[in-house]
mmCIF file of C-alpha atoms and ligand atoms in Angstrom:
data_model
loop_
_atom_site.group_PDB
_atom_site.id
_atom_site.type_symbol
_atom_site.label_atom_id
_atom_site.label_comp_id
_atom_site.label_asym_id
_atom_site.label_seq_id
_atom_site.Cartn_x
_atom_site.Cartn_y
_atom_site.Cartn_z
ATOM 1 C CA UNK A 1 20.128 -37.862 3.721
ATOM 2 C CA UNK A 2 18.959 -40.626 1.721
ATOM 3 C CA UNK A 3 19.648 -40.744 -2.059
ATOM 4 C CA UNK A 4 16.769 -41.601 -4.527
ATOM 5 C CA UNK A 5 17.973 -43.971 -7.411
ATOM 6 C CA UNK A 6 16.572 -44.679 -10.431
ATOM 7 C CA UNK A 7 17.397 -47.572 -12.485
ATOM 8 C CA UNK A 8 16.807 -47.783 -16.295
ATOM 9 C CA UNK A 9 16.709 -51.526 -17.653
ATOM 10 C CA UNK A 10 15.897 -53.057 -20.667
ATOM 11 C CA UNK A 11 16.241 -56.871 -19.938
ATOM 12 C CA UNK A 12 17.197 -59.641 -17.290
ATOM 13 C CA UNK A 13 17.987 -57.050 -14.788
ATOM 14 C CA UNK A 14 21.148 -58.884 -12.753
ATOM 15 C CA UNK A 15 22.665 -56.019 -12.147
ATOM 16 C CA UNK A 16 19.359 -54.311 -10.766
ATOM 17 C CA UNK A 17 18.632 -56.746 -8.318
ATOM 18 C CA UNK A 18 22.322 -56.579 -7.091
ATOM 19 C CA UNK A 19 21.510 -52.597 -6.625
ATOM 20 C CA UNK A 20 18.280 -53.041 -5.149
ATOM 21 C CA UNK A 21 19.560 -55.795 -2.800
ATOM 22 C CA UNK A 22 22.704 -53.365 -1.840
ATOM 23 C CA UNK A 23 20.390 -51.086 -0.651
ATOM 24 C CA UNK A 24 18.328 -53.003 1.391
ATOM 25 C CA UNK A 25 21.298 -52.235 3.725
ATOM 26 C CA UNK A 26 20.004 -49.387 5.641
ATOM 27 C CA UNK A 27 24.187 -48.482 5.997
ATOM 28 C CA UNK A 28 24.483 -48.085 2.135
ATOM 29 C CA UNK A 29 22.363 -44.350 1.947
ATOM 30 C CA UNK A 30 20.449 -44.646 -0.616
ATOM 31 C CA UNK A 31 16.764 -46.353 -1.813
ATOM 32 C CA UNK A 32 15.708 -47.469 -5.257
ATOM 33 C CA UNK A 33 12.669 -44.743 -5.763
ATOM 34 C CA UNK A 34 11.639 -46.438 -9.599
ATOM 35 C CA UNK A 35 12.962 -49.158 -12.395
ATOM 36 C CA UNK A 36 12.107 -47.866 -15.430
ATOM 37 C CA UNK A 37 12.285 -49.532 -18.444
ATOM 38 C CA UNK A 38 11.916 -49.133 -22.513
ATOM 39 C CA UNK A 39 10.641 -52.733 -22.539
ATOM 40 C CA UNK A 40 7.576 -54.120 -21.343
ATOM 41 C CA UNK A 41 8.414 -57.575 -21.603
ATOM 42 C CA UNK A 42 11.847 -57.026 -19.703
ATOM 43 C CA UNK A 43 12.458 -59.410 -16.976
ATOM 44 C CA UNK A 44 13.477 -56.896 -14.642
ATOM 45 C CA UNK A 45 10.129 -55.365 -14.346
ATOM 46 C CA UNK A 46 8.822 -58.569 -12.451
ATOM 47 C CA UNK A 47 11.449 -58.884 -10.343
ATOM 48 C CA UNK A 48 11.581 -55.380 -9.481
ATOM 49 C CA UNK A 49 7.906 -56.066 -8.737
ATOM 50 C CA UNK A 50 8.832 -58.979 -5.905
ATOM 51 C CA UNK A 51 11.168 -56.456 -4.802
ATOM 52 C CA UNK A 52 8.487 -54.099 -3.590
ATOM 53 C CA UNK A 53 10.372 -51.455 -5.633
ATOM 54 C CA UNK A 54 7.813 -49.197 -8.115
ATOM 55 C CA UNK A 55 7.996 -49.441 -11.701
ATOM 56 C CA UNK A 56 6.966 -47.870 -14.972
ATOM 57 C CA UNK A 57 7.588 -48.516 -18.571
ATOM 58 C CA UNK A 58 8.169 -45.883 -21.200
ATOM 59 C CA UNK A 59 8.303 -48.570 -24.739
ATOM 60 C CA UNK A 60 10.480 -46.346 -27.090
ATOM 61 C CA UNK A 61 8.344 -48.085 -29.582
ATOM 62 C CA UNK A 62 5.725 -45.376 -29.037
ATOM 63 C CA UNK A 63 8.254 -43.337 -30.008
ATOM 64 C CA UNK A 64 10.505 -44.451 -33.616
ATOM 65 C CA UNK A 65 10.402 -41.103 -35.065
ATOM 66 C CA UNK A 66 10.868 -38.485 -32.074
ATOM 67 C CA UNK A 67 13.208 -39.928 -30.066
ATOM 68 C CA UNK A 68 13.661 -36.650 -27.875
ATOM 69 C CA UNK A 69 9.876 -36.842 -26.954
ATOM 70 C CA UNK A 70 11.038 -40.448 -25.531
ATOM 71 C CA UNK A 71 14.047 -38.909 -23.710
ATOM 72 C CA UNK A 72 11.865 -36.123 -22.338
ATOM 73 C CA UNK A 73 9.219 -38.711 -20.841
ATOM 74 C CA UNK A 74 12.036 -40.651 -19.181
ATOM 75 C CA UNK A 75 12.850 -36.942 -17.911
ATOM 76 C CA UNK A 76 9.338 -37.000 -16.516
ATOM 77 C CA UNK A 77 9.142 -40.015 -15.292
ATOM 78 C CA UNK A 78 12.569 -39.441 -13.186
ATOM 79 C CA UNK A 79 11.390 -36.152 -12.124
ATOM 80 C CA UNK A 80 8.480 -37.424 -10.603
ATOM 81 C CA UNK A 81 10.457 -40.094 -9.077
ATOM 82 C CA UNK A 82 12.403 -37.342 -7.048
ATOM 83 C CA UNK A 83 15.398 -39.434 -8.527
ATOM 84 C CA UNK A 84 18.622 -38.073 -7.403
ATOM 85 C CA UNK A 85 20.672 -40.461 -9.223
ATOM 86 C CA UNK A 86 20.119 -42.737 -12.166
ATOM 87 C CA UNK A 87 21.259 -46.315 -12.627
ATOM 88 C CA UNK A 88 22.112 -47.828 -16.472
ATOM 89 C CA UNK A 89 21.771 -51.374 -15.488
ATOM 90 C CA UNK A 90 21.430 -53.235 -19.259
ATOM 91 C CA UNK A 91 19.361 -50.151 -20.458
ATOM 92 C CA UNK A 92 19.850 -50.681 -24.396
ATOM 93 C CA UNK A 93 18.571 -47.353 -25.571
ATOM 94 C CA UNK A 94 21.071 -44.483 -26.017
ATOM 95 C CA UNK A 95 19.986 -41.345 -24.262
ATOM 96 C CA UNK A 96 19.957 -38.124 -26.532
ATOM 97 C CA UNK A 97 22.109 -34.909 -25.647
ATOM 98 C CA UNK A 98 19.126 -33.244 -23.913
ATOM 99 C CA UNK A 99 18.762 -35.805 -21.370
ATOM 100 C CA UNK A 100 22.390 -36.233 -20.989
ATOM 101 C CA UNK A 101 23.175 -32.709 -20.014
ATOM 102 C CA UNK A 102 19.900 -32.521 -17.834
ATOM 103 C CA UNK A 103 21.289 -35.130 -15.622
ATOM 104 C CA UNK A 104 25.242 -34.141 -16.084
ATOM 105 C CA UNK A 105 27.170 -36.111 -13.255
ATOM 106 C CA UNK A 106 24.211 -37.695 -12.152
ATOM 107 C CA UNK A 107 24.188 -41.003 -14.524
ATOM 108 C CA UNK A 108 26.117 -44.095 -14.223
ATOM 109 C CA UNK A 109 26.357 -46.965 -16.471
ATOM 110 C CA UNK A 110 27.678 -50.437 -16.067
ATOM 111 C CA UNK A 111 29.175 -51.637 -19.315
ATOM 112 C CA UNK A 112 30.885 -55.381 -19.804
ATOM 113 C CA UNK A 113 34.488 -54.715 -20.630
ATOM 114 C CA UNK A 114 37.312 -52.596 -19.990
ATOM 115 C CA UNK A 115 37.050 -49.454 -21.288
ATOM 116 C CA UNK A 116 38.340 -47.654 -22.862
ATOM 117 C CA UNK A 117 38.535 -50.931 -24.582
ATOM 118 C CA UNK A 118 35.458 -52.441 -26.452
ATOM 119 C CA UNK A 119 32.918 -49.841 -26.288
ATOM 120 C CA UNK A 120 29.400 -50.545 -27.933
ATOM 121 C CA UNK A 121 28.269 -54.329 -28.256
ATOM 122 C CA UNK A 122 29.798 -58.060 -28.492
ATOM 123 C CA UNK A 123 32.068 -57.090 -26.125
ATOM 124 C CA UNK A 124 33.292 -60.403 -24.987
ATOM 125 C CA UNK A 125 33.146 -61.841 -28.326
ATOM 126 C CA UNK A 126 35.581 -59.466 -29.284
ATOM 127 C CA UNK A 127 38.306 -59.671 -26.518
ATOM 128 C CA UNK A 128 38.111 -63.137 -27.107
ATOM 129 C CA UNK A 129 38.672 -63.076 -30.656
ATOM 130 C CA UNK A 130 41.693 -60.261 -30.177
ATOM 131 C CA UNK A 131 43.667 -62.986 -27.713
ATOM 132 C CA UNK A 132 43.223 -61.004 -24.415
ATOM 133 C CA UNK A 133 43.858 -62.225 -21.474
ATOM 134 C CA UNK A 134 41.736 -60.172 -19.012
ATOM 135 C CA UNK A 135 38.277 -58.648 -19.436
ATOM 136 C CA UNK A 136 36.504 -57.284 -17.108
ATOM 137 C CA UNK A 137 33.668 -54.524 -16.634
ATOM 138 C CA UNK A 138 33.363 -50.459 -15.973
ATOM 139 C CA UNK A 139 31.181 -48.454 -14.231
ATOM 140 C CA UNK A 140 31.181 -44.879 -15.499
ATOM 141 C CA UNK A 141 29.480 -41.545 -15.667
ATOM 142 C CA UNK A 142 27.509 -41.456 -18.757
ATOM 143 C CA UNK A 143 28.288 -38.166 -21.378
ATOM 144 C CA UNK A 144 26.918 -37.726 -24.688
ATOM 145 C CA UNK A 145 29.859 -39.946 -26.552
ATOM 146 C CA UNK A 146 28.567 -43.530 -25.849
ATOM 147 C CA UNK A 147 30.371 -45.419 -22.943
ATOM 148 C CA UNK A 148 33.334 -42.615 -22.890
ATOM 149 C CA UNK A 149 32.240 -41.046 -19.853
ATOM 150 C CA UNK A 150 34.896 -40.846 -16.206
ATOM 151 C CA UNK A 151 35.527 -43.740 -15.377
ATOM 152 C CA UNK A 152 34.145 -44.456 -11.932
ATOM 153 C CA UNK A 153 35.183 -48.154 -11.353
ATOM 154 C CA UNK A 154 36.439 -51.165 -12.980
ATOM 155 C CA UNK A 155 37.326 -54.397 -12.331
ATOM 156 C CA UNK A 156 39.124 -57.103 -14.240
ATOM 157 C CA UNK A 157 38.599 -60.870 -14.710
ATOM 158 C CA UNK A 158 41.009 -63.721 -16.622
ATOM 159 C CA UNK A 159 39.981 -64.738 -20.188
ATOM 160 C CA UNK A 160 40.569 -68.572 -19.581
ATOM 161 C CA UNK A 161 41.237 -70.753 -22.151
ATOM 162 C CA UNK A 162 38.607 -72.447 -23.875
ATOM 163 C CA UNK A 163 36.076 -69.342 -22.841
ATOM 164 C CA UNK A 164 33.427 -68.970 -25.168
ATOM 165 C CA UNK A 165 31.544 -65.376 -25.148
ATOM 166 C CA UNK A 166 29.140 -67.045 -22.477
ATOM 167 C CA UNK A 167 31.541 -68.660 -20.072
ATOM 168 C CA UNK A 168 33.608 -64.936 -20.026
ATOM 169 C CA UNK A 169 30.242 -63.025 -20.105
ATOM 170 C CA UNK A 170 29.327 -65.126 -16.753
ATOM 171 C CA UNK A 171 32.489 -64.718 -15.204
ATOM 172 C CA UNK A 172 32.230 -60.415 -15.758
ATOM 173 C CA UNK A 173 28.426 -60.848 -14.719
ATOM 174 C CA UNK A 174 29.727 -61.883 -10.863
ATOM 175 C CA UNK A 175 32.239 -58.663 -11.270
ATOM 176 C CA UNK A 176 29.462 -56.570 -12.370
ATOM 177 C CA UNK A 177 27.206 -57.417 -9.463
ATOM 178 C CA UNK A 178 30.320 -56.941 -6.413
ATOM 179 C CA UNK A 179 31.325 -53.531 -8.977
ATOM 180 C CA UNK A 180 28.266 -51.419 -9.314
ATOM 181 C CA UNK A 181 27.038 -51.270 -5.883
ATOM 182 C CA UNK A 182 30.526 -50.830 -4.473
ATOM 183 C CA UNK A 183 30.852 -47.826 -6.906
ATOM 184 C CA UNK A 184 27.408 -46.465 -6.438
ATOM 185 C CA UNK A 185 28.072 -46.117 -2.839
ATOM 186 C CA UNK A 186 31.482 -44.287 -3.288
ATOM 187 C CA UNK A 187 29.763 -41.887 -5.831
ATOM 188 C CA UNK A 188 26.700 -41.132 -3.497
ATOM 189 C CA UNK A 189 29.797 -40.928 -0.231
ATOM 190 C CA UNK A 190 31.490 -38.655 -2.449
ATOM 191 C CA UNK A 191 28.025 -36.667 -3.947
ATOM 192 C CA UNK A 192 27.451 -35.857 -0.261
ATOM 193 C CA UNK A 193 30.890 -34.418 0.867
ATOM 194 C CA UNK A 194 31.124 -32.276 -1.825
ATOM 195 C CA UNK A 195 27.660 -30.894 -1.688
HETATM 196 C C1 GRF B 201 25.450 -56.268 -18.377
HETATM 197 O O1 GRF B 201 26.404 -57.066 -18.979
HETATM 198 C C2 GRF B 201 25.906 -54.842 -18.365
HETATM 199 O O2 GRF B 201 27.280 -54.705 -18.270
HETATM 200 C C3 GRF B 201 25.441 -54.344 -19.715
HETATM 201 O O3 GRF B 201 24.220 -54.989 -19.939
HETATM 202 C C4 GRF B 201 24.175 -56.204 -19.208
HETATM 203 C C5 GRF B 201 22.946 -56.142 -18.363
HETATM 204 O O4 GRF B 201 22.652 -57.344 -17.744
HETATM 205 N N1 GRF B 201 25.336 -52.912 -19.730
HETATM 206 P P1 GRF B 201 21.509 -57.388 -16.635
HETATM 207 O O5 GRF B 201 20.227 -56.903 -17.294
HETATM 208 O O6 GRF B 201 21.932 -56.502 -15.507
HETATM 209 O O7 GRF B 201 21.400 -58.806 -16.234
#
């Protein structure tokens, strides 16, 4: 059976369009059902657009001083979607404890380093600044302690010299694109034979 995905962006949406394109590939099981973002203005919704795929923006905005009403419409909105399985692809809002357990082994998130190493922001900034020699990026099952879910996948990349945050941030950006939709396919392979 085919498995619904949902993605949740915020900005550029790289990673999205290297999801969406993976499962263009009728072999890969699965079809984007909805992007859904917290940001009107993010990039992603356009080229989600081109992509044929349907979108709809919940702006957290609306929302400063109940975030839980926020989390519940993305719980709506995902619902409605028939989403089987949700996508973090640069989504920069954290989801509350509600949501979380709603959708318990059911999120993923990409994040751009490592972990357990570097969790939250400025990742690359930071390995840079610490003298590493490899960074690289994680895709993981998202829990209520930010980016501290199972890891699901990782891969690693060389900290060259002379990298500034941009030149490593490109470099993990290529990893991040081959990563999550190698992952997401496992995860859905393995969803399947266990269910
Ligand atoms: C990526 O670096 C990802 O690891 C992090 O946010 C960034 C999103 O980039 N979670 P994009 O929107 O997919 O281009």
């Amino acid at each position: 059976m085919t498995c619904k995905v949902a993605i949740l962006v915020s900005g550029t949406g790289t990673n999205m369009e290297a999801l969406i394109d993976a499962m263009s590939d009728p072999e890969f099981g699965a079809e984007p059902v909805l992007v859904l973002s917290n940001n009107p203005d993010a990039v992603a919704l356009s080229k989600a657009h081109r992509k044929n795929v349907p979108t709809s923006v919940i702006d957290h905005r609306n929302f400063r001083h109940d975030r839980r009403s926020f989390d519940r419409k993305m719980n709506e909105a995902l619902v409605e979607a028939n989403a089987d399985i949700v996508c973090l692809a640069g989504f920069m809002r954290i989801l509350g404890e509600e949501f979380v357990r709603n959708w318990e082994n059911r999120v993923l998130n990409i994040h751009p380093s490592l972990l357990p190493d570097y969790k939250g922001l400025d990742t690359h900034r930071r390995a840079i600044l610490d003298g590493r020699e490899q960074a690289g990026c994680t895709v993981h099952l998202v829990t209520v302690e930010l980016d501290a879910g199972p890891i699901a996948g990782q891969t690693a990349v060389p900290i060259l010299p002379g990298d500034t945050p941009d030149s490593l941030a490109a470099r993990v950006a290529k990893a991040e694109h081959r990563l999550y939709p190698t992952v997401l396919k496992e995860f859905i392979r393995a969803q399947q034979r266990s269910s």
